[in-house]
């Protein structure tokens, strides 16, 4: 039996945040599991806002609590520790009305079955209200607590992007816009903007992108006009550049090597009639590709397989276009995936590099002469981008870097880097490799 | 210990009538421990073996605020009941769905613990509701069976819609 009344939203958020920040759980998985316990859409919205902001700023407020508490609660009372961090997030980041935020957070301690902690929660939050300016200044004096990012990542950003480091670090802590991709097969972007206007949903066309609509406010996307009928999908603008950079034409044979959840596959198919093979290694994510294809009314061959082992699945017919959206650190999309900074370690990069190289090496022979391979990551680390692509080009006489020039971002080695926040986009890297005709 | 998968309505296995617990061994105690882990993880107050696809007559329960009063009832039977109450119920097999159900307001139940020792428990309020709710599961019944057809179909539509949105 489930508890008869809906659970306390803040208590549930504290559970979620403790699992994500202290026990390594993925925020996507935790939110998918806990959200159904809240029947009310507004409570669900608050849960998501709390957990996302809580994870995003964990490295700041976790340190703040160490300074405010004589004995840290992290080990003995992890849920209360997370609840305290959420209290600070409500006051400092979400800027909720202080009296309500404090009272509701104290109440959450009670509904977590920790009534004796209620006084402590109240005292910590009141102290933050009184001494917040001084405490914030202390936190801002240290890099990790200033940016709420791990030291290795801050160092890497400064090393790789010395001129842009501050704005890149800041962009990771801003709320990402909700961006839609209009399905061209169902209608024009202008027509869809009209429908949004009729529904009184504020939105504008992205000035640099052909299919993108940026919503002024976050919303339940399933309630957008035509969502269930596949008239639109959710996709960041930076990812929508893939369809342009693939340089597609009707009739091409195309491979999307790391396809889940299928956004880039679908966008390509909305633009052109293609013979598309979407490969995904993770069996758990394959259904998402099929669902997205079905909702958008598109058709592709979907295959659960390791793209780096084409012997097991390739029929021997070359591809005109290959998209490698390679597994990576996700360091360019911290604003959308707030748990990445908590779970990713500097030591993960070498293993990711090995996969990135394997994918390039294994799939290059599948590309037809005159064809194009697009290497994409959502990373801003040079180690995952030009450091992978440049040696590949040097080692393959039949490979050449094709020029990319986008209205945002900058050239980076043989490819192009969009840094997080450029034109308010996610941070993605693109390199286009052409295969010379023999 | 490991977390178990909770069957969700309309899984036909929720309609299975459970067989009595005959052997009180380590396998049973492992099942009980796993059911507690599953129940606490899902923030539930009760979980019947039927819901984790194990068709033995037992359920676990903890209705305390502090989540520190675990109880396990094997082969539960209600030996006495009094009064009526109408309280809101939810169910881990119907995530996000809540409805008022009429139950006895006071019950006395007998059961065996995980070692096979018989004990008796008197319950009112939430605990009484929970015992009756979980015992229904062991008979293949679910709480929406008590609702009017109209109310039931409304809630099941809501369940459907939530799943589509979550997907």
PDB file of C-alpha atoms in Angstrom, chain A residues 1-7 11-12 15 19 29 32-34 36-39 44 110-114 220 222-223 288 291, chain B residues 3 41-47 51 65-67 88-92 95-96 98 126 129-130 133-134 158 161-162 165 167:
ATOM      1  CA  UNK A   1       0.000   0.000   0.000  1.00  0.00           C
ATOM      2  CA  UNK A   2       1.181   3.509  -0.759  1.00  0.00           C
ATOM      3  CA  UNK A   3       0.834   6.256   1.821  1.00  0.00           C
ATOM      4  CA  UNK A   4      -2.738   7.494   1.568  1.00  0.00           C
ATOM      5  CA  UNK A   5      -1.978  11.166   1.052  1.00  0.00           C
ATOM      6  CA  UNK A   6       0.520  12.397  -1.477  1.00  0.00           C
ATOM      7  CA  UNK A   7       3.950  12.582   0.138  1.00  0.00           C
ATOM      8  CA  UNK A  11      10.723  15.364   1.762  1.00  0.00           C
ATOM      9  CA  UNK A  12      10.581  13.427  -1.481  1.00  0.00           C
ATOM     10  CA  UNK A  15      15.230  11.542  -0.624  1.00  0.00           C
ATOM     11  CA  UNK A  19      20.345   9.253  -3.548  1.00  0.00           C
ATOM     12  CA  UNK A  29      16.250   7.317 -12.916  1.00  0.00           C
ATOM     13  CA  UNK A  32      11.270   8.741 -13.087  1.00  0.00           C
ATOM     14  CA  UNK A  33      10.751   6.501 -10.052  1.00  0.00           C
ATOM     15  CA  UNK A  34       9.594   9.103  -7.517  1.00  0.00           C
ATOM     16  CA  UNK A  36       4.522   9.240  -9.968  1.00  0.00           C
ATOM     17  CA  UNK A  37       4.050   9.473  -6.181  1.00  0.00           C
ATOM     18  CA  UNK A  38       2.928  13.075  -6.610  1.00  0.00           C
ATOM     19  CA  UNK A  39      -0.518  13.267  -8.172  1.00  0.00           C
ATOM     20  CA  UNK A  44       5.777  17.487  -9.715  1.00  0.00           C
ATOM     21  CA  UNK A 110       8.746  16.106  10.402  1.00  0.00           C
ATOM     22  CA  UNK A 111       7.203  14.189   7.549  1.00  0.00           C
ATOM     23  CA  UNK A 112      10.523  12.401   7.055  1.00  0.00           C
ATOM     24  CA  UNK A 113       9.954  11.067  10.571  1.00  0.00           C
ATOM     25  CA  UNK A 114      12.730  13.230  12.021  1.00  0.00           C
ATOM     26  CA  UNK A 220       4.640  20.135 -19.558  1.00  0.00           C
ATOM     27  CA  UNK A 222       3.000  16.601 -23.525  1.00  0.00           C
ATOM     28  CA  UNK A 223       0.354  19.332 -23.350  1.00  0.00           C
ATOM     29  CA  UNK A 288      12.774   5.321 -26.673  1.00  0.00           C
ATOM     30  CA  UNK A 291       8.600   5.516 -29.487  1.00  0.00           C
TER      31      UNK A 291
ATOM     32  CA  UNK B   3      15.114  -4.651  -4.673  1.00  0.00           C
ATOM     33  CA  UNK B  41      12.595   2.328  -1.447  1.00  0.00           C
ATOM     34  CA  UNK B  42       9.188   3.047  -2.956  1.00  0.00           C
ATOM     35  CA  UNK B  43       8.135   4.996   0.157  1.00  0.00           C
ATOM     36  CA  UNK B  44       5.327   2.480   0.663  1.00  0.00           C
ATOM     37  CA  UNK B  45       3.638   1.536   3.948  1.00  0.00           C
ATOM     38  CA  UNK B  46       2.780  -2.034   2.944  1.00  0.00           C
ATOM     39  CA  UNK B  47       3.716  -4.576   0.286  1.00  0.00           C
ATOM     40  CA  UNK B  51       2.860  -7.550  -5.836  1.00  0.00           C
ATOM     41  CA  UNK B  65       6.302   8.078  10.786  1.00  0.00           C
ATOM     42  CA  UNK B  66       9.922   7.196  11.541  1.00  0.00           C
ATOM     43  CA  UNK B  67       9.940   4.221   9.146  1.00  0.00           C
ATOM     44  CA  UNK B  88      -7.910   7.416   1.164  1.00  0.00           C
ATOM     45  CA  UNK B  89      -5.738   4.573  -0.107  1.00  0.00           C
ATOM     46  CA  UNK B  90      -2.943   4.306  -2.624  1.00  0.00           C
ATOM     47  CA  UNK B  91      -1.106   1.267  -3.884  1.00  0.00           C
ATOM     48  CA  UNK B  92       2.424   0.668  -5.183  1.00  0.00           C
ATOM     49  CA  UNK B  95       1.468   4.681  -8.824  1.00  0.00           C
ATOM     50  CA  UNK B  96      -0.037   8.125  -8.351  1.00  0.00           C
ATOM     51  CA  UNK B  98      -5.565   7.487  -4.734  1.00  0.00           C
ATOM     52  CA  UNK B 126      -3.915   3.496   8.854  1.00  0.00           C
ATOM     53  CA  UNK B 129      -6.533  -0.115   6.478  1.00  0.00           C
ATOM     54  CA  UNK B 130      -3.127  -1.434   5.463  1.00  0.00           C
ATOM     55  CA  UNK B 133      -5.530  -3.750   1.794  1.00  0.00           C
ATOM     56  CA  UNK B 134      -2.580  -6.181   1.799  1.00  0.00           C
ATOM     57  CA  UNK B 158      -5.596   8.792 -15.189  1.00  0.00           C
ATOM     58  CA  UNK B 161      -2.277   9.068 -18.979  1.00  0.00           C
ATOM     59  CA  UNK B 162       0.429   9.350 -16.316  1.00  0.00           C
ATOM     60  CA  UNK B 165       3.485  11.204 -19.914  1.00  0.00           C
ATOM     61  CA  UNK B 167       7.156   7.413 -21.106  1.00  0.00           C
TER      62      UNK B 167
END
